[in-house]
PDB file of C-alpha atoms in Angstrom:
ATOM      1  CA  ILE N 201      50.517 -28.536   8.438  1.00 48.00           C
ATOM      2  CA  MET N 202      49.823 -32.552   8.930  1.00 53.00           C
ATOM      3  CA  GLU N 203      50.965 -34.756  11.895  1.00 61.00           C
ATOM      4  CA  VAL N 204      52.013 -38.137  10.053  1.00 73.00           C
ATOM      5  CA  GLY N 205      54.114 -41.516  11.705  1.00 81.00           C
ATOM      6  CA  ASP N 206      57.193 -42.946  10.164  1.00 87.00           C
ATOM      7  CA  PRO N 207      57.322 -43.921   6.825  1.00 91.00           C
ATOM      8  CA  ASP N 208      57.360 -48.855   6.361  1.00 91.00           C
ATOM      9  CA  GLU N 209      60.840 -50.103   7.845  1.00 92.00           C
ATOM     10  CA  ALA N 210      62.636 -50.195   4.076  1.00 92.00           C
ATOM     11  CA  ASP N 211      61.510 -47.115   3.643  1.00 91.00           C
ATOM     12  CA  GLN N 212      63.464 -45.829   6.767  1.00 91.00           C
ATOM     13  CA  ARG N 213      66.072 -48.063   6.023  1.00 91.00           C
ATOM     14  CA  LYS N 214      66.911 -46.519   1.758  1.00 90.00           C
ATOM     15  CA  ILE N 215      66.613 -43.292   4.073  1.00 90.00           C
ATOM     16  CA  ALA N 216      69.147 -44.008   6.369  1.00 89.00           C
ATOM     17  CA  ALA N 217      71.475 -46.344   4.430  1.00 88.00           C
ATOM     18  CA  THR N 218      71.695 -42.050   3.047  1.00 86.00           C
ATOM     19  CA  MET N 219      73.068 -40.661   6.010  1.00 81.00           C
ATOM     20  CA  ASP N 220      77.272 -41.004   5.711  1.00 75.00           C
ATOM     21  CA  GLU N 221      78.814 -38.159   8.656  1.00 67.00           C
ATOM     22  CA  SER N 222      81.183 -38.071   7.038  1.00 68.00           C
ATOM     23  CA  ASP N 223      80.162 -37.061   3.952  1.00 71.00           C
ATOM     24  CA  SER N 224      79.849 -32.640   3.038  1.00 75.00           C
ATOM     25  CA  VAL N 225      76.363 -31.280   4.159  1.00 79.00           C
ATOM     26  CA  THR N 226      76.542 -30.950   0.418  1.00 78.00           C
ATOM     27  CA  SER N 227      77.412 -34.127  -0.777  1.00 82.00           C
ATOM     28  CA  MET N 228      74.470 -36.035   1.465  1.00 86.00           C
ATOM     29  CA  LEU N 229      72.035 -33.615   0.464  1.00 88.00           C
ATOM     30  CA  ASP N 230      72.942 -34.223  -2.582  1.00 88.00           C
ATOM     31  CA  ARG N 231      72.899 -38.169  -2.436  1.00 89.00           C
ATOM     32  CA  MET N 232      69.511 -38.007  -0.385  1.00 90.00           C
ATOM     33  CA  SER N 233      67.561 -35.198  -2.921  1.00 90.00           C
ATOM     34  CA  SER N 234      68.407 -38.562  -5.355  1.00 90.00           C
ATOM     35  CA  ALA N 235      67.351 -41.100  -3.308  1.00 91.00           C
ATOM     36  CA  LEU N 236      64.073 -39.609  -2.698  1.00 92.00           C
ATOM     37  CA  SER N 237      63.613 -39.005  -6.140  1.00 91.00           C
ATOM     38  CA  GLY N 238      63.421 -42.571  -6.889  1.00 91.00           C
ATOM     39  CA  LEU N 239      61.826 -44.046  -3.251  1.00 92.00           C
ATOM     40  CA  THR N 240      59.033 -40.992  -4.397  1.00 90.00           C
ATOM     41  CA  HIS N 241      59.499 -41.148  -8.168  1.00 88.00           C
ATOM     42  CA  GLY N 242      58.559 -38.275  -7.962  1.00 85.00           C
ATOM     43  CA  ALA N 243      61.668 -34.784  -8.623  1.00 86.00           C
ATOM     44  CA  SER N 244      62.959 -33.817  -4.762  1.00 88.00           C
ATOM     45  CA  LEU N 245      63.671 -30.929  -4.176  1.00 86.00           C
ATOM     46  CA  VAL N 246      65.759 -29.631  -1.718  1.00 87.00           C
ATOM     47  CA  LEU N 247      66.963 -26.031  -0.002  1.00 83.00           C
ATOM     48  CA  ALA N 248      70.387 -26.628   1.522  1.00 80.00           C
ATOM     49  CA  PRO N 249      71.315 -24.191   4.554  1.00 78.00           C
ATOM     50  CA  LYS N 250      72.543 -21.485   4.211  1.00 70.00           C
ATOM     51  CA  LYS N 251      76.683 -21.730   5.957  1.00 68.00           C
ATOM     52  CA  SER N 252      76.226 -20.724   9.299  1.00 70.00           C
ATOM     53  CA  SER N 253      79.549 -22.773  10.551  1.00 77.00           C
ATOM     54  CA  ALA N 254      82.424 -19.711  11.233  1.00 86.00           C
ATOM     55  CA  ILE N 255      85.521 -19.090   9.093  1.00 91.00           C
ATOM     56  CA  LYS N 256      88.688 -20.971  10.326  1.00 92.00           C
ATOM     57  CA  HIS N 257      90.821 -20.337   7.018  1.00 93.00           C
ATOM     58  CA  ILE N 258      91.016 -18.840   3.526  1.00 94.00           C
ATOM     59  CA  GLU N 259      94.205 -19.709   1.068  1.00 93.00           C
ATOM     60  CA  PHE N 260      94.030 -18.062  -2.301  1.00 92.00           C
ATOM     61  CA  VAL N 261      96.201 -21.133  -4.985  1.00 92.00           C
ATOM     62  CA  SER N 262      96.822 -19.095  -7.985  1.00 90.00           C
ATOM     63  CA  LEU N 263      96.359 -21.609 -11.123  1.00 90.00           C
ATOM     64  CA  ALA N 264      97.509 -19.789 -13.833  1.00 88.00           C
ATOM     65  CA  THR N 265      97.666 -15.666 -14.544  1.00 86.00           C
ATOM     66  CA  ASP N 266      94.407 -15.028 -14.938  1.00 88.00           C
ATOM     67  CA  ARG N 267      92.484 -17.558 -12.988  1.00 89.00           C
ATOM     68  CA  ALA N 268      92.584 -18.565  -8.925  1.00 90.00           C
ATOM     69  CA  LEU N 269      91.411 -20.947  -6.559  1.00 90.00           C
ATOM     70  CA  VAL N 270      89.848 -19.226  -3.454  1.00 90.00           C
ATOM     71  CA  VAL N 271      90.002 -21.526  -0.421  1.00 91.00           C
ATOM     72  CA  LEU N 272      87.270 -21.357   2.498  1.00 88.00           C
ATOM     73  CA  VAL N 273      88.251 -23.848   5.275  1.00 89.00           C
ATOM     74  CA  PHE N 274      85.038 -24.064   8.320  1.00 86.00           C
ATOM     75  CA  ALA N 275      85.126 -24.712  11.453  1.00 85.00           C
ATOM     76  CA  ASN N 276      83.028 -27.717  11.038  1.00 76.00           C
ATOM     77  CA  GLY N 277      85.430 -28.845   8.897  1.00 76.00           C
ATOM     78  CA  GLU N 278      83.869 -28.041   5.685  1.00 77.00           C
ATOM     79  CA  VAL N 279      86.093 -27.242   2.405  1.00 82.00           C
ATOM     80  CA  GLU N 280      84.989 -25.458   0.003  1.00 81.00           C
ATOM     81  CA  ASN N 281      87.339 -24.111  -3.156  1.00 83.00           C
ATOM     82  CA  ARG N 282      86.152 -21.521  -5.661  1.00 85.00           C
ATOM     83  CA  VAL N 283      88.117 -20.002  -8.844  1.00 88.00           C
ATOM     84  CA  PHE N 284      88.410 -16.640  -9.665  1.00 88.00           C
ATOM     85  CA  ARG N 285      89.630 -14.486 -11.873  1.00 89.00           C
ATOM     86  CA  PRO N 286      92.040 -12.312  -9.929  1.00 89.00           C
ATOM     87  CA  PRO N 287      93.254  -8.524 -11.552  1.00 88.00           C
ATOM     88  CA  ILE N 288      96.016  -8.234 -14.069  1.00 88.00           C
ATOM     89  CA  GLY N 289      99.371  -7.583 -13.187  1.00 87.00           C
ATOM     90  CA  GLN N 290      98.538  -8.911  -8.852  1.00 85.00           C
ATOM     91  CA  THR N 291     101.512 -10.740  -7.420  1.00 89.00           C
ATOM     92  CA  PRO N 292     102.230 -13.194  -5.021  1.00 90.00           C
ATOM     93  CA  SER N 293     103.518 -11.001  -2.264  1.00 92.00           C
ATOM     94  CA  GLN N 294      99.794  -9.156  -2.760  1.00 91.00           C
ATOM     95  CA  MET N 295      98.060 -12.509  -3.102  1.00 90.00           C
ATOM     96  CA  ARG N 296      99.382 -13.400   0.167  1.00 92.00           C
ATOM     97  CA  GLU N 297      99.500  -9.698   1.963  1.00 93.00           C
ATOM     98  CA  ALA N 298      95.423 -10.229   0.454  1.00 92.00           C
ATOM     99  CA  VAL N 299      94.640 -13.564   1.937  1.00 93.00           C
ATOM    100  CA  ASN N 300      96.093 -12.558   5.393  1.00 94.00           C
ATOM    101  CA  PHE N 301      93.840  -9.010   5.627  1.00 93.00           C
ATOM    102  CA  LEU N 302      91.129 -11.641   4.816  1.00 93.00           C
ATOM    103  CA  ASN N 303      92.251 -14.041   7.380  1.00 94.00           C
ATOM    104  CA  ALA N 304      92.970 -11.326  10.287  1.00 94.00           C
ATOM    105  CA  ILE N 305      88.867 -10.000   9.493  1.00 92.00           C
ATOM    106  CA  GLY N 306      87.115 -12.992   8.439  1.00 91.00           C
ATOM    107  CA  GLN N 307      88.564 -16.335  11.341  1.00 92.00           C
ATOM    108  CA  GLY N 308      85.905 -16.837  13.360  1.00 91.00           C
ATOM    109  CA  LYS N 309      82.810 -14.807  11.317  1.00 90.00           C
ATOM    110  CA  THR N 310      80.493 -16.965   9.724  1.00 87.00           C
ATOM    111  CA  LEU N 311      80.643 -16.026   5.472  1.00 84.00           C
ATOM    112  CA  GLN N 312      77.453 -14.212   5.902  1.00 81.00           C
ATOM    113  CA  GLU N 313      79.260 -11.874   8.525  1.00 86.00           C
ATOM    114  CA  LEU N 314      82.526 -11.555   6.681  1.00 88.00           C
ATOM    115  CA  GLN N 315      80.595 -10.316   3.282  1.00 84.00           C
ATOM    116  CA  SER N 316      79.107  -8.245   5.616  1.00 85.00           C
ATOM    117  CA  THR N 317      80.953  -6.287   6.849  1.00 88.00           C
ATOM    118  CA  ILE N 318      84.066  -6.476   4.692  1.00 88.00           C
ATOM    119  CA  GLY N 319      83.143  -2.631   2.718  1.00 88.00           C
ATOM    120  CA  LEU N 320      83.994  -1.106   5.699  1.00 90.00           C
ATOM    121  CA  GLU N 321      86.922  -2.753   6.855  1.00 90.00           C
ATOM    122  CA  ILE N 322      88.729  -2.268   3.364  1.00 90.00           C
ATOM    123  CA  LYS N 323      87.832   1.368   4.552  1.00 90.00           C
ATOM    124  CA  LYS N 324      89.522   1.184   7.116  1.00 90.00           C
ATOM    125  CA  HIS N 325      92.681  -0.190   6.507  1.00 89.00           C
ATOM    126  CA  ARG N 326      92.818   1.520   2.864  1.00 84.00           C
ATOM    127  CA  SER N 327      95.753   2.655   3.451  1.00 86.00           C
ATOM    128  CA  GLU N 328      97.687  -0.561   4.479  1.00 86.00           C
ATOM    129  CA  LEU N 329      96.225  -1.927   1.090  1.00 86.00           C
ATOM    130  CA  ASP N 330      97.578  -0.673  -2.889  1.00 88.00           C
ATOM    131  CA  VAL N 331      95.097  -0.836  -5.667  1.00 89.00           C
ATOM    132  CA  LEU N 332      96.102  -4.952  -6.222  1.00 86.00           C
ATOM    133  CA  THR N 333      95.554  -6.133  -3.311  1.00 89.00           C
ATOM    134  CA  THR N 334      91.949  -4.736  -2.256  1.00 90.00           C
ATOM    135  CA  ASN N 335      91.136  -5.637  -5.339  1.00 89.00           C
ATOM    136  CA  LEU N 336      92.077  -9.195  -5.201  1.00 89.00           C
ATOM    137  CA  VAL N 337      90.097  -9.272  -1.836  1.00 90.00           C
ATOM    138  CA  GLU N 338      87.133  -7.565  -3.704  1.00 89.00           C
ATOM    139  CA  ALA N 339      87.558 -10.799  -6.066  1.00 88.00           C
ATOM    140  CA  GLY N 340      88.132 -13.342  -3.235  1.00 86.00           C
ATOM    141  CA  ILE N 341      84.575 -12.183  -1.335  1.00 84.00           C
ATOM    142  CA  ALA N 342      82.670 -11.901  -4.502  1.00 83.00           C
ATOM    143  CA  VAL N 343      83.471 -15.459  -5.607  1.00 79.00           C
ATOM    144  CA  MET N 344      82.862 -16.202  -1.987  1.00 77.00           C
ATOM    145  CA  GLN N 345      79.228 -14.673  -2.062  1.00 66.00           C
ATOM    146  CA  ASP N 346      78.532 -17.362  -4.987  1.00 56.00           C
ATOM    147  CA  ALA N 347      79.540 -19.336  -2.406  1.00 54.00           C
ATOM    148  CA  GLY N 348      76.929 -19.053  -0.260  1.00 51.00           C
ATOM    149  CA  GLY N 349      74.416 -17.614  -2.775  1.00 51.00           C
ATOM    150  CA  ASP N 350      70.619 -19.010  -2.654  1.00 49.00           C
ATOM    151  CA  ASN N 351      71.614 -20.481  -5.736  1.00 49.00           C
ATOM    152  CA  GLU N 352      74.104 -22.745  -4.853  1.00 55.00           C
ATOM    153  CA  ARG N 353      71.696 -24.034  -2.050  1.00 70.00           C
ATOM    154  CA  LEU N 354      68.534 -25.460  -4.029  1.00 76.00           C
ATOM    155  CA  ILE N 355      69.146 -29.313  -5.350  1.00 80.00           C
ATOM    156  CA  VAL N 356      66.208 -30.667  -7.378  1.00 81.00           C
ATOM    157  CA  ARG N 357      66.315 -33.926  -8.726  1.00 85.00           C
ATOM    158  CA  GLY N 358      64.863 -36.553 -10.969  1.00 80.00           C
ATOM    159  CA  ARG N 359      62.955 -34.597 -13.431  1.00 76.00           C
ATOM    160  CA  SER N 360      62.784 -36.987 -15.481  1.00 76.00           C
ATOM    161  CA  ASN N 361      60.583 -39.595 -13.199  1.00 75.00           C
ATOM    162  CA  LEU N 362      57.463 -36.181 -13.453  1.00 72.00           C
ATOM    163  CA  LEU N 363      58.335 -35.781 -17.708  1.00 68.00           C
ATOM    164  CA  GLU N 364      57.899 -39.959 -18.000  1.00 72.00           C
ATOM    165  CA  LYS N 365      54.695 -39.377 -16.414  1.00 68.00           C
ATOM    166  CA  ALA N 366      53.128 -36.559 -18.361  1.00 64.00           C
ATOM    167  CA  GLY N 367      50.151 -38.029 -20.615  1.00 62.00           C
ATOM    168  CA  THR N 368      49.972 -35.488 -23.292  1.00 60.00           C
ATOM    169  CA  ALA N 369      52.619 -32.797 -25.226  1.00 65.00           C
ATOM    170  CA  GLY N 370      51.167 -30.054 -23.402  1.00 64.00           C
ATOM    171  CA  ASP N 371      51.691 -31.709 -19.747  1.00 67.00           C
ATOM    172  CA  LEU N 372      55.462 -32.457 -21.219  1.00 72.00           C
ATOM    173  CA  GLU N 373      55.548 -29.030 -21.832  1.00 73.00           C
ATOM    174  CA  ARG N 374      54.485 -27.553 -18.639  1.00 70.00           C
ATOM    175  CA  VAL N 375      56.610 -30.220 -17.065  1.00 71.00           C
ATOM    176  CA  ARG N 376      59.345 -28.222 -18.374  1.00 73.00           C
ATOM    177  CA  VAL N 377      58.602 -25.119 -18.269  1.00 70.00           C
ATOM    178  CA  LEU N 378      58.276 -25.498 -14.405  1.00 71.00           C
ATOM    179  CA  PHE N 379      61.759 -27.014 -14.126  1.00 69.00           C
ATOM    180  CA  ASP N 380      63.588 -24.079 -16.659  1.00 69.00           C
ATOM    181  CA  ASP N 381      61.762 -22.001 -13.957  1.00 65.00           C
ATOM    182  CA  LEU N 382      63.441 -24.286 -11.006  1.00 67.00           C
ATOM    183  CA  GLU N 383      66.285 -23.734 -12.373  1.00 62.00           C
ATOM    184  CA  ARG N 384      66.232 -19.969 -12.624  1.00 59.00           C
ATOM    185  CA  LYS N 385      65.293 -20.218  -8.960  1.00 56.00           C
ATOM    186  CA  ARG N 386      62.612 -18.140  -9.857  1.00 49.00           C
ATOM    187  CA  ASP N 387      59.842 -17.791  -6.883  1.00 52.00           C
ATOM    188  CA  ILE N 388      61.085 -20.724  -5.898  1.00 56.00           C
ATOM    189  CA  ALA N 389      62.811 -18.675  -2.359  1.00 57.00           C
ATOM    190  CA  GLU N 390      59.713 -16.574  -1.671  1.00 56.00           C
ATOM    191  CA  PHE N 391      57.627 -20.071  -2.146  1.00 55.00           C
ATOM    192  CA  LEU N 392      59.708 -22.325   0.085  1.00 59.00           C
ATOM    193  CA  GLN N 393      60.082 -19.411   3.577  1.00 61.00           C
ATOM    194  CA  LEU N 394      57.070 -20.907   3.390  1.00 56.00           C
ATOM    195  CA  THR N 395      58.101 -23.786   5.246  1.00 59.00           C
ATOM    196  CA  ASP N 396      59.445 -20.879   8.101  1.00 59.00           C
ATOM    197  CA  GLU N 397      56.342 -20.558   9.330  1.00 58.00           C
ATOM    198  CA  GLY N 398      55.856 -24.349  11.311  1.00 58.00           C
ATOM    199  CA  ASP N 399      57.036 -27.435  12.205  1.00 66.00           C
ATOM    200  CA  GLY N 400      55.788 -29.953   9.414  1.00 79.00           C
ATOM    201  CA  VAL N 401      55.123 -31.396   6.819  1.00 85.00           C
ATOM    202  CA  ARG N 402      52.866 -28.724   3.730  1.00 83.00           C
ATOM    203  CA  ILE N 403      51.409 -29.620   1.414  1.00 82.00           C
ATOM    204  CA  PHE N 404      50.557 -27.345  -2.215  1.00 75.00           C
ATOM    205  CA  ILE N 405      48.242 -28.936  -4.693  1.00 75.00           C
ATOM    206  CA  GLY N 406      48.538 -27.080  -7.978  1.00 63.00           C
ATOM    207  CA  SER N 407      46.266 -24.731  -8.059  1.00 55.00           C
ATOM    208  CA  GLU N 408      47.076 -23.146  -5.084  1.00 58.00           C
ATOM    209  CA  ASN N 409      50.453 -21.156  -6.031  1.00 59.00           C
ATOM    210  CA  LYS N 410      51.651 -19.683  -9.242  1.00 60.00           C
ATOM    211  CA  LEU N 411      54.710 -21.619  -8.703  1.00 60.00           C
ATOM    212  CA  PHE N 412      53.354 -25.029 -10.039  1.00 60.00           C
ATOM    213  CA  SER N 413      49.917 -23.929 -10.846  1.00 57.00           C
ATOM    214  CA  LEU N 414      51.049 -24.650 -14.543  1.00 55.00           C
ATOM    215  CA  SER N 415      52.348 -28.202 -14.478  1.00 59.00           C
ATOM    216  CA  GLY N 416      49.771 -29.252 -12.496  1.00 67.00           C
ATOM    217  CA  SER N 417      52.169 -30.942 -10.173  1.00 77.00           C
ATOM    218  CA  SER N 418      52.314 -30.785  -6.498  1.00 81.00           C
ATOM    219  CA  LEU N 419      54.444 -30.093  -3.622  1.00 83.00           C
ATOM    220  CA  VAL N 420      55.207 -32.488  -0.141  1.00 88.00           C
ATOM    221  CA  ILE N 421      57.894 -30.081   1.556  1.00 87.00           C
ATOM    222  CA  SER N 422      58.622 -30.573   5.219  1.00 89.00           C
ATOM    223  CA  PRO N 423      61.081 -27.564   6.744  1.00 88.00           C
ATOM    224  CA  TYR N 424      64.618 -29.001   9.184  1.00 89.00           C
ATOM    225  CA  MET N 425      66.359 -27.484  12.117  1.00 85.00           C
ATOM    226  CA  ASN N 426      69.017 -27.202  13.989  1.00 82.00           C
ATOM    227  CA  ALA N 427      69.953 -28.316  17.429  1.00 83.00           C
ATOM    228  CA  ASP N 428      68.542 -24.771  18.111  1.00 82.00           C
ATOM    229  CA  ARG N 429      64.793 -25.810  16.417  1.00 82.00           C
ATOM    230  CA  LYS N 430      65.680 -22.962  14.129  1.00 80.00           C
ATOM    231  CA  VAL N 431      64.167 -23.885  10.778  1.00 80.00           C
ATOM    232  CA  ILE N 432      67.644 -23.686   8.278  1.00 82.00           C
ATOM    233  CA  GLY N 433      66.466 -25.380   5.072  1.00 84.00           C
ATOM    234  CA  ALA N 434      64.058 -27.461   3.748  1.00 88.00           C
ATOM    235  CA  ILE N 435      63.332 -30.870   2.111  1.00 90.00           C
ATOM    236  CA  GLY N 436      60.124 -32.118  -0.896  1.00 88.00           C
ATOM    237  CA  VAL N 437      58.888 -34.017  -3.436  1.00 90.00           C
ATOM    238  CA  ILE N 438      56.940 -32.914  -6.425  1.00 86.00           C
ATOM    239  CA  GLY N 439      54.632 -34.985  -8.598  1.00 81.00           C
ATOM    240  CA  PRO N 440      51.504 -35.488  -9.647  1.00 79.00           C
ATOM    241  CA  THR N 441      48.355 -33.898  -8.230  1.00 76.00           C
ATOM    242  CA  ARG N 442      47.218 -37.931  -8.206  1.00 79.00           C
ATOM    243  CA  LEU N 443      50.585 -38.411  -6.011  1.00 81.00           C
ATOM    244  CA  ASN N 444      50.726 -41.433  -2.667  1.00 87.00           C
ATOM    245  CA  TYR N 445      50.226 -39.103  -0.260  1.00 89.00           C
ATOM    246  CA  GLY N 446      50.181 -41.471   2.277  1.00 90.00           C
ATOM    247  CA  ARG N 447      52.848 -42.913   1.695  1.00 92.00           C
ATOM    248  CA  ILE N 448      55.113 -39.743   0.409  1.00 93.00           C
ATOM    249  CA  VAL N 449      53.950 -37.581   3.281  1.00 93.00           C
ATOM    250  CA  PRO N 450      55.857 -39.500   6.241  1.00 94.00           C
ATOM    251  CA  ILE N 451      58.807 -39.941   3.869  1.00 95.00           C
ATOM    252  CA  VAL N 452      59.486 -36.195   3.164  1.00 94.00           C
ATOM    253  CA  ASN N 453      58.203 -35.620   7.391  1.00 92.00           C
ATOM    254  CA  TYR N 454      60.932 -38.952   8.365  1.00 93.00           C
ATOM    255  CA  THR N 455      63.659 -37.500   5.872  1.00 93.00           C
ATOM    256  CA  ALA N 456      63.753 -34.183   7.569  1.00 92.00           C
ATOM    257  CA  GLN N 457      63.920 -34.876  10.861  1.00 91.00           C
ATOM    258  CA  MET N 458      66.711 -37.886   9.642  1.00 91.00           C
ATOM    259  CA  ILE N 459      68.644 -34.027   7.818  1.00 91.00           C
ATOM    260  CA  GLY N 460      67.818 -31.823  11.195  1.00 90.00           C
ATOM    261  CA  ARG N 461      69.334 -34.302  13.123  1.00 90.00           C
ATOM    262  CA  VAL N 462      72.605 -35.120  11.868  1.00 87.00           C
ATOM    263  CA  LEU N 463      73.404 -31.462  11.579  1.00 84.00           C
ATOM    264  CA  SER N 464      72.428 -31.026  14.920  1.00 83.00           C
ATOM    265  CA  ASP N 465      74.821 -33.539  15.826  1.00 81.00           C
ATOM    266  CA  ARG N 466      77.689 -32.024  13.673  1.00 72.00           C
ATOM    267  CA  GLY N 467      76.842 -28.687  15.633  1.00 61.00           C
TER     268      GLY N 467
END
């Protein structure tokens, strides 16, 4: 863990320009990831926070006989939409009954809390729910799990920056394998947990971890925290081992602090 200073003022202005506090968290992090990639000429990686805000409202919207939309409205104003396949033969009244049941047990809970208790709640109320309504509830919950899962949390931008820096055909292939692994989320959740160990920037150079050893790449990464100083995500830059650490480390550190500040202000 390193103690670092601030980036220069021009870099600070470019980072601050991506902070639209009226945006959803995902949109803000996506834009920030792209900006970080552009600033550092590397690839950027962001682990978005898990959904920790309480559920305010759940709605099902029928799109077709075999497609429906689940709308999740959170207490912090964020909205998530996911398409799912409802059970064959469901009726509008069963859809209303399913969503009323989910709202009755889900309002005020986080998405994770609802997912962890839904099985028990279905068993408890089995006599009040017919089979299709139960199947609707389970289908809606399954797609909500996708909305809160690790696959949704990882944002990677700027792969072309690393591909352009690859010197040989072998280097190019190794960088491609790295990005394939990142896209499949292979090892990444475990790897990013390393940032939980402290408050500050960490540098992982090629041979120090299996994810980056083959590609000859390094990662500069910093956790960001909520108002309670709890690590809720991470942001980093992937580049060659000859990265300009003196410039990139302060940029990553400053960006992580800015994200933490914005998310803390949102509560």
